[in-house]
């Protein structure tokens, strides 16, 4: 009886969670296909289907946001950030994870991980000034900042995941004459594939959806907009064009959703194993 009750409670919670996720998505799709004249203040009108399903809002949203150029900027920044994060953060996580008994590496570990507790609002003004002085108020500067900002969480995951990789594999490679560098790239790095997928998705999601960093760093640099920045065009002093805005949001959602679906089978395994310290 207790098991049946717990199953019912779990089912109800799952249904409520599904509705919580589904309802905003439903509203976004409905509004994206509606004409501005169909937007009403009453609840029934807002929830109703559009009188005619049309892709005109999507076409207009692509023109307003310069979609392909903005998409190219977002893809470039996200892709380079993810690749650099996997290469650099995995190396640092490996160095720390295999030397945690050392006081020096333990200090480095806590120093890096403590970066998670520093909000961007505190760093914003100094970072903007320094990037401008160093000539990095562009896409390169944004990528460098992202690699630094996501380092604490990624190093925490990588160093935790290494506890699940037997040290005997590296000792066997050492006996066979492999250097530490070769052992890492030939043995350890491929084994960490689930964590690579986890880090890639978490980093890509944060980079793809971020507005503040490109806004304060690239404003006036002529580097072009990312998709989140381009979507600010729908918000004016006198209101917001919700139909075009939601159409643009759905267009921006598709690439990162496809990327997530490709990597999803590795994510749970990577997160669970990476949580072990």
mmCIF file of C-alpha atoms in Angstrom:
data_model
loop_
_atom_site.group_PDB
_atom_site.id
_atom_site.type_symbol
_atom_site.label_atom_id
_atom_site.label_comp_id
_atom_site.label_asym_id
_atom_site.label_seq_id
_atom_site.Cartn_x
_atom_site.Cartn_y
_atom_site.Cartn_z
ATOM 1 C CA UNK A 1 0.000 0.000 0.000
ATOM 2 C CA UNK A 2 2.810 2.415 0.867
ATOM 3 C CA UNK A 3 4.522 1.631 -2.439
ATOM 4 C CA UNK A 4 1.298 2.260 -4.378
ATOM 5 C CA UNK A 5 0.773 5.591 -2.602
ATOM 6 C CA UNK A 6 4.337 6.680 -3.350
ATOM 7 C CA UNK A 7 3.827 5.710 -7.006
ATOM 8 C CA UNK A 8 0.660 7.826 -7.180
ATOM 9 C CA UNK A 9 2.425 10.795 -5.609
ATOM 10 C CA UNK A 10 5.334 10.413 -8.031
ATOM 11 C CA UNK A 11 2.922 10.204 -10.982
ATOM 12 C CA UNK A 12 1.096 13.371 -9.909
ATOM 13 C CA UNK A 13 4.391 15.237 -9.452
ATOM 14 C CA UNK A 14 5.563 14.120 -12.903
ATOM 15 C CA UNK A 15 2.280 15.233 -14.491
ATOM 16 C CA UNK A 16 2.486 18.641 -12.818
ATOM 17 C CA UNK A 17 6.114 18.982 -13.905
ATOM 18 C CA UNK A 18 5.208 18.070 -17.483
ATOM 19 C CA UNK A 19 2.401 20.638 -17.554
ATOM 20 C CA UNK A 20 4.740 23.270 -16.097
ATOM 21 C CA UNK A 21 7.149 22.716 -18.990
ATOM 22 C CA UNK A 22 4.522 22.164 -21.670
ATOM 23 C CA UNK A 23 2.363 25.224 -21.008
ATOM 24 C CA UNK A 24 5.015 27.920 -21.713
ATOM 25 C CA UNK A 25 6.103 26.002 -24.818
ATOM 26 C CA UNK A 26 2.490 25.776 -25.985
ATOM 27 C CA UNK A 27 2.036 29.524 -25.489
ATOM 28 C CA UNK A 28 5.243 30.269 -27.390
ATOM 29 C CA UNK A 29 4.157 28.180 -30.381
ATOM 30 C CA UNK A 30 0.615 29.592 -30.418
ATOM 31 C CA UNK A 31 1.737 33.230 -30.183
ATOM 32 C CA UNK A 32 4.448 32.695 -32.818
ATOM 33 C CA UNK A 33 1.831 31.628 -35.394
ATOM 34 C CA UNK A 34 -0.754 34.291 -34.516
ATOM 35 C CA UNK A 35 -1.207 37.656 -36.174
ATOM 36 C CA UNK A 36 -0.927 40.799 -33.995
ATOM 37 C CA UNK A 37 -4.662 41.406 -34.500
ATOM 38 C CA UNK A 38 -5.422 38.052 -32.825
ATOM 39 C CA UNK A 39 -3.654 38.995 -29.593
ATOM 40 C CA UNK A 40 -6.345 39.633 -26.985
ATOM 41 C CA UNK A 41 -6.299 40.380 -23.282
ATOM 42 C CA UNK A 42 -8.753 37.642 -22.268
ATOM 43 C CA UNK A 43 -7.458 34.210 -21.268
ATOM 44 C CA UNK A 44 -9.587 32.272 -23.767
ATOM 45 C CA UNK A 45 -8.307 34.356 -26.669
ATOM 46 C CA UNK A 46 -4.712 33.992 -25.564
ATOM 47 C CA UNK A 47 -4.990 30.198 -25.326
ATOM 48 C CA UNK A 48 -6.915 29.715 -28.569
ATOM 49 C CA UNK A 49 -5.346 28.450 -31.774
ATOM 50 C CA UNK A 50 -4.572 30.976 -34.526
ATOM 51 C CA UNK A 51 -7.270 31.414 -37.167
ATOM 52 C CA UNK A 52 -4.715 30.579 -39.861
ATOM 53 C CA UNK A 53 -1.370 28.884 -39.376
ATOM 54 C CA UNK A 54 1.214 30.990 -41.171
ATOM 55 C CA UNK A 55 5.010 31.236 -41.191
ATOM 56 C CA UNK A 56 4.968 34.962 -41.955
ATOM 57 C CA UNK A 57 6.069 35.820 -38.395
ATOM 58 C CA UNK A 58 9.100 33.557 -38.751
ATOM 59 C CA UNK A 59 10.061 35.134 -42.082
ATOM 60 C CA UNK A 60 9.736 38.644 -40.672
ATOM 61 C CA UNK A 61 11.635 37.701 -37.487
ATOM 62 C CA UNK A 62 14.519 36.395 -39.582
ATOM 63 C CA UNK A 63 14.696 39.727 -41.434
ATOM 64 C CA UNK A 64 14.553 41.858 -38.283
ATOM 65 C CA UNK A 65 17.262 39.866 -36.471
ATOM 66 C CA UNK A 66 19.488 39.345 -39.533
ATOM 67 C CA UNK A 67 19.020 35.703 -38.600
ATOM 68 C CA UNK A 68 21.749 33.958 -40.585
ATOM 69 C CA UNK A 69 24.467 36.414 -39.561
ATOM 70 C CA UNK A 70 23.390 36.337 -35.907
ATOM 71 C CA UNK A 71 23.130 32.548 -36.043
ATOM 72 C CA UNK A 72 26.657 32.341 -37.450
ATOM 73 C CA UNK A 73 28.018 34.485 -34.605
ATOM 74 C CA UNK A 74 26.228 32.400 -31.974
ATOM 75 C CA UNK A 75 27.353 29.097 -33.507
ATOM 76 C CA UNK A 76 30.964 30.286 -33.828
ATOM 77 C CA UNK A 77 31.171 31.595 -30.251
ATOM 78 C CA UNK A 78 29.433 28.540 -28.792
ATOM 79 C CA UNK A 79 31.421 25.992 -30.794
ATOM 80 C CA UNK A 80 34.839 27.515 -30.058
ATOM 81 C CA UNK A 81 33.934 27.936 -26.362
ATOM 82 C CA UNK A 82 32.851 24.302 -26.065
ATOM 83 C CA UNK A 83 35.976 22.946 -27.796
ATOM 84 C CA UNK A 84 38.361 25.091 -25.718
ATOM 85 C CA UNK A 85 36.480 24.256 -22.514
ATOM 86 C CA UNK A 86 36.739 20.505 -23.118
ATOM 87 C CA UNK A 87 40.454 20.679 -23.945
ATOM 88 C CA UNK A 88 41.568 23.119 -21.233
ATOM 89 C CA UNK A 89 39.209 22.198 -18.406
ATOM 90 C CA UNK A 90 39.739 18.459 -18.826
ATOM 91 C CA UNK A 91 43.513 18.943 -18.621
ATOM 92 C CA UNK A 92 43.222 21.043 -15.475
ATOM 93 C CA UNK A 93 40.696 18.620 -13.979
ATOM 94 C CA UNK A 94 43.057 15.718 -14.699
ATOM 95 C CA UNK A 95 46.030 17.470 -13.115
ATOM 96 C CA UNK A 96 44.019 18.329 -10.013
ATOM 97 C CA UNK A 97 42.155 15.018 -9.781
ATOM 98 C CA UNK A 98 45.316 12.928 -9.829
ATOM 99 C CA UNK A 99 47.161 15.159 -7.319
ATOM 100 C CA UNK A 100 44.513 16.023 -4.717
ATOM 101 C CA UNK A 101 46.741 14.764 -1.911
ATOM 102 C CA UNK A 102 49.181 17.561 -2.686
ATOM 103 C CA UNK A 103 48.522 20.749 -0.711
ATOM 104 C CA UNK A 104 49.427 22.867 -3.742
ATOM 105 C CA UNK A 105 46.913 21.183 -6.055
ATOM 106 C CA UNK A 106 44.293 21.149 -3.315
ATOM 107 C CA UNK A 107 44.721 24.919 -2.987
ATOM 108 C CA UNK A 108 44.445 25.322 -6.781
ATOM 109 C CA UNK A 109 41.284 23.196 -6.750
ATOM 110 C CA UNK A 110 39.533 25.272 -4.086
ATOM 111 C CA UNK A 111 40.770 28.501 -5.687
ATOM 112 C CA UNK A 112 39.307 27.561 -9.089
ATOM 113 C CA UNK A 113 36.037 26.160 -7.719
ATOM 114 C CA UNK A 114 35.513 29.260 -5.557
ATOM 115 C CA UNK A 115 34.955 31.163 -8.803
ATOM 116 C CA UNK A 116 31.417 29.748 -8.866
ATOM 117 C CA UNK A 117 30.503 32.030 -5.972
ATOM 118 C CA UNK A 118 31.544 35.278 -7.699
ATOM 119 C CA UNK A 119 28.575 36.856 -9.542
ATOM 120 C CA UNK A 120 29.117 38.417 -12.949
ATOM 121 C CA UNK A 121 27.658 41.742 -11.761
ATOM 122 C CA UNK A 122 30.738 42.272 -9.539
ATOM 123 C CA UNK A 123 33.138 41.521 -12.393
ATOM 124 C CA UNK A 124 31.256 43.316 -15.148
ATOM 125 C CA UNK A 125 32.764 46.812 -14.985
ATOM 126 C CA UNK A 126 36.414 45.729 -14.486
ATOM 127 C CA UNK A 127 36.068 43.114 -17.250
ATOM 128 C CA UNK A 128 34.556 45.628 -19.694
ATOM 129 C CA UNK A 129 37.377 48.095 -19.050
ATOM 130 C CA UNK A 130 40.152 45.495 -19.311
ATOM 131 C CA UNK A 131 38.828 43.902 -22.513
ATOM 132 C CA UNK A 132 38.558 47.340 -24.117
ATOM 133 C CA UNK A 133 42.131 48.233 -23.117
ATOM 134 C CA UNK A 134 43.477 44.903 -24.388
ATOM 135 C CA UNK A 135 41.629 45.113 -27.703
ATOM 136 C CA UNK A 136 39.395 42.161 -26.820
ATOM 137 C CA UNK A 137 36.006 43.895 -27.049
ATOM 138 C CA UNK A 138 34.982 41.424 -29.732
ATOM 139 C CA UNK A 139 34.092 37.775 -30.246
ATOM 140 C CA UNK A 140 37.553 36.605 -29.154
ATOM 141 C CA UNK A 141 37.190 38.427 -25.843
ATOM 142 C CA UNK A 142 33.739 36.940 -25.273
ATOM 143 C CA UNK A 143 35.065 33.433 -25.941
ATOM 144 C CA UNK A 144 37.969 33.890 -23.516
ATOM 145 C CA UNK A 145 35.586 35.131 -20.823
ATOM 146 C CA UNK A 146 33.256 32.171 -21.327
ATOM 147 C CA UNK A 147 36.160 29.708 -21.025
ATOM 148 C CA UNK A 148 37.140 31.357 -17.740
ATOM 149 C CA UNK A 149 33.586 31.687 -16.385
ATOM 150 C CA UNK A 150 32.717 28.002 -16.956
ATOM 151 C CA UNK A 151 36.058 26.730 -15.645
ATOM 152 C CA UNK A 152 34.990 26.262 -11.966
ATOM 153 C CA UNK A 153 32.004 24.026 -12.684
ATOM 154 C CA UNK A 154 33.735 22.047 -15.435
ATOM 155 C CA UNK A 155 36.881 21.438 -13.364
ATOM 156 C CA UNK A 156 34.669 20.267 -10.483
ATOM 157 C CA UNK A 157 32.952 17.769 -12.799
ATOM 158 C CA UNK A 158 36.129 16.522 -14.470
ATOM 159 C CA UNK A 159 38.097 16.083 -11.242
ATOM 160 C CA UNK A 160 35.153 14.240 -9.697
ATOM 161 C CA UNK A 161 34.763 11.972 -12.722
ATOM 162 C CA UNK A 162 38.420 10.932 -12.552
ATOM 163 C CA UNK A 163 37.751 9.085 -9.302
ATOM 164 C CA UNK A 164 35.821 6.518 -11.398
ATOM 165 C CA UNK A 165 38.788 5.860 -13.714
ATOM 166 C CA UNK A 166 41.146 3.212 -12.244
ATOM 167 C CA UNK A 167 44.668 4.460 -11.723
ATOM 168 C CA UNK A 168 45.869 0.990 -12.757
ATOM 169 C CA UNK A 169 45.210 1.860 -16.414
ATOM 170 C CA UNK A 170 47.684 4.735 -16.265
ATOM 171 C CA UNK A 171 50.213 2.649 -14.321
ATOM 172 C CA UNK A 172 50.029 -0.065 -16.984
ATOM 173 C CA UNK A 173 50.599 2.516 -19.713
ATOM 174 C CA UNK A 174 53.565 3.899 -17.778
ATOM 175 C CA UNK A 175 55.076 0.416 -17.533
ATOM 176 C CA UNK A 176 54.708 0.094 -21.320
ATOM 177 C CA UNK A 177 56.752 3.265 -21.730
ATOM 178 C CA UNK A 178 53.983 5.825 -22.385
ATOM 179 C CA UNK A 179 54.545 9.352 -21.153
ATOM 180 C CA UNK A 180 52.004 11.165 -18.984
ATOM 181 C CA UNK A 181 50.972 13.289 -21.973
ATOM 182 C CA UNK A 182 50.434 10.249 -24.213
ATOM 183 C CA UNK A 183 48.650 8.351 -21.453
ATOM 184 C CA UNK A 184 46.203 11.209 -21.014
ATOM 185 C CA UNK A 185 45.322 11.615 -24.690
ATOM 186 C CA UNK A 186 45.286 7.911 -25.574
ATOM 187 C CA UNK A 187 43.642 6.455 -22.459
ATOM 188 C CA UNK A 188 42.111 8.987 -20.052
ATOM 189 C CA UNK A 189 40.652 11.501 -22.522
ATOM 190 C CA UNK A 190 38.611 8.898 -24.516
ATOM 191 C CA UNK A 191 37.328 7.304 -21.294
ATOM 192 C CA UNK A 192 35.939 10.678 -20.185
ATOM 193 C CA UNK A 193 33.573 10.815 -23.190
ATOM 194 C CA UNK A 194 30.382 10.942 -21.029
ATOM 195 C CA UNK A 195 31.793 13.884 -19.077
ATOM 196 C CA UNK A 196 32.847 15.603 -22.309
ATOM 197 C CA UNK A 197 29.232 15.406 -23.481
ATOM 198 C CA UNK A 198 27.960 16.751 -20.162
ATOM 199 C CA UNK A 199 30.409 19.650 -20.155
ATOM 200 C CA UNK A 200 29.659 20.372 -23.816
ATOM 201 C CA UNK A 201 25.899 20.610 -23.247
ATOM 202 C CA UNK A 202 26.089 22.654 -20.036
ATOM 203 C CA UNK A 203 28.637 25.057 -21.539
ATOM 204 C CA UNK A 204 26.768 25.325 -24.836
ATOM 205 C CA UNK A 205 23.444 26.067 -23.111
ATOM 206 C CA UNK A 206 24.953 28.819 -20.994
ATOM 207 C CA UNK A 207 26.867 30.343 -23.903
ATOM 208 C CA UNK A 208 24.019 30.126 -26.410
ATOM 209 C CA UNK A 209 21.435 31.778 -24.161
ATOM 210 C CA UNK A 210 23.656 34.425 -22.564
ATOM 211 C CA UNK A 211 22.786 38.059 -23.237
ATOM 212 C CA UNK A 212 24.767 40.079 -20.716
ATOM 213 C CA UNK A 213 28.346 39.156 -21.674
ATOM 214 C CA UNK A 214 28.042 39.884 -25.435
ATOM 215 C CA UNK A 215 25.969 42.969 -24.653
ATOM 216 C CA UNK A 216 28.572 44.651 -22.435
ATOM 217 C CA UNK A 217 31.651 43.373 -24.304
ATOM 218 C CA UNK A 218 30.722 43.601 -27.994
ATOM 219 C CA UNK A 219 28.496 46.690 -27.940
ATOM 220 C CA UNK A 220 29.853 49.120 -30.486
ATOM 221 C CA UNK A 221 32.625 46.771 -31.620
ATOM 222 C CA UNK A 222 31.084 46.076 -35.014
ATOM 223 C CA UNK A 223 31.406 42.313 -34.468
ATOM 224 C CA UNK A 224 27.703 41.786 -35.023
ATOM 225 C CA UNK A 225 24.981 40.408 -32.786
ATOM 226 C CA UNK A 226 24.422 36.985 -31.359
ATOM 227 C CA UNK A 227 20.877 35.630 -31.496
ATOM 228 C CA UNK A 228 19.941 36.693 -27.931
ATOM 229 C CA UNK A 229 21.220 40.213 -28.654
ATOM 230 C CA UNK A 230 19.355 40.411 -31.953
ATOM 231 C CA UNK A 231 16.129 39.450 -30.195
ATOM 232 C CA UNK A 232 16.316 42.643 -28.150
ATOM 233 C CA UNK A 233 15.156 44.431 -31.323
ATOM 234 C CA UNK A 234 11.615 43.289 -30.579
ATOM 235 C CA UNK A 235 11.542 45.290 -27.333
ATOM 236 C CA UNK A 236 11.032 48.996 -27.875
ATOM 237 C CA UNK A 237 10.258 51.938 -25.626
ATOM 238 C CA UNK A 238 6.568 51.603 -26.416
ATOM 239 C CA UNK A 239 6.071 47.854 -26.189
ATOM 240 C CA UNK A 240 7.095 44.408 -27.391
ATOM 241 C CA UNK A 241 6.154 42.643 -30.613
ATOM 242 C CA UNK A 242 5.369 39.298 -29.013
ATOM 243 C CA UNK A 243 4.447 37.507 -32.244
ATOM 244 C CA UNK A 244 7.812 38.147 -33.888
ATOM 245 C CA UNK A 245 9.671 37.726 -30.592
ATOM 246 C CA UNK A 246 8.280 34.251 -29.907
ATOM 247 C CA UNK A 247 8.842 33.221 -33.517
ATOM 248 C CA UNK A 248 12.475 34.259 -33.125
ATOM 249 C CA UNK A 249 12.738 32.403 -29.801
ATOM 250 C CA UNK A 250 11.584 29.168 -31.447
ATOM 251 C CA UNK A 251 14.100 29.603 -34.271
ATOM 252 C CA UNK A 252 16.898 30.117 -31.748
ATOM 253 C CA UNK A 253 15.736 27.073 -29.763
ATOM 254 C CA UNK A 254 16.077 24.563 -32.603
ATOM 255 C CA UNK A 255 19.914 24.376 -32.976
ATOM 256 C CA UNK A 256 20.650 23.959 -29.269
ATOM 257 C CA UNK A 257 17.754 21.478 -28.917
ATOM 258 C CA UNK A 258 19.194 19.330 -31.704
ATOM 259 C CA UNK A 259 22.619 19.474 -30.047
ATOM 260 C CA UNK A 260 21.099 18.401 -26.722
ATOM 261 C CA UNK A 261 19.256 15.451 -28.293
ATOM 262 C CA UNK A 262 22.504 14.219 -29.854
ATOM 263 C CA UNK A 263 24.392 14.307 -26.535
ATOM 264 C CA UNK A 264 21.610 13.402 -24.096
ATOM 265 C CA UNK A 265 22.478 9.708 -23.700
ATOM 266 C CA UNK A 266 25.849 10.633 -22.182
ATOM 267 C CA UNK A 267 24.647 13.442 -19.919
ATOM 268 C CA UNK A 268 23.073 11.506 -17.030
ATOM 269 C CA UNK A 269 26.019 9.146 -16.735
ATOM 270 C CA UNK A 270 28.451 12.056 -16.776
ATOM 271 C CA UNK A 271 26.586 14.116 -14.180
ATOM 272 C CA UNK A 272 26.119 11.201 -11.757
ATOM 273 C CA UNK A 273 29.734 10.040 -11.972
ATOM 274 C CA UNK A 274 31.078 13.597 -11.919
ATOM 275 C CA UNK A 275 29.243 14.295 -8.687
ATOM 276 C CA UNK A 276 31.543 11.908 -6.818
ATOM 277 C CA UNK A 277 34.334 13.850 -5.108
#
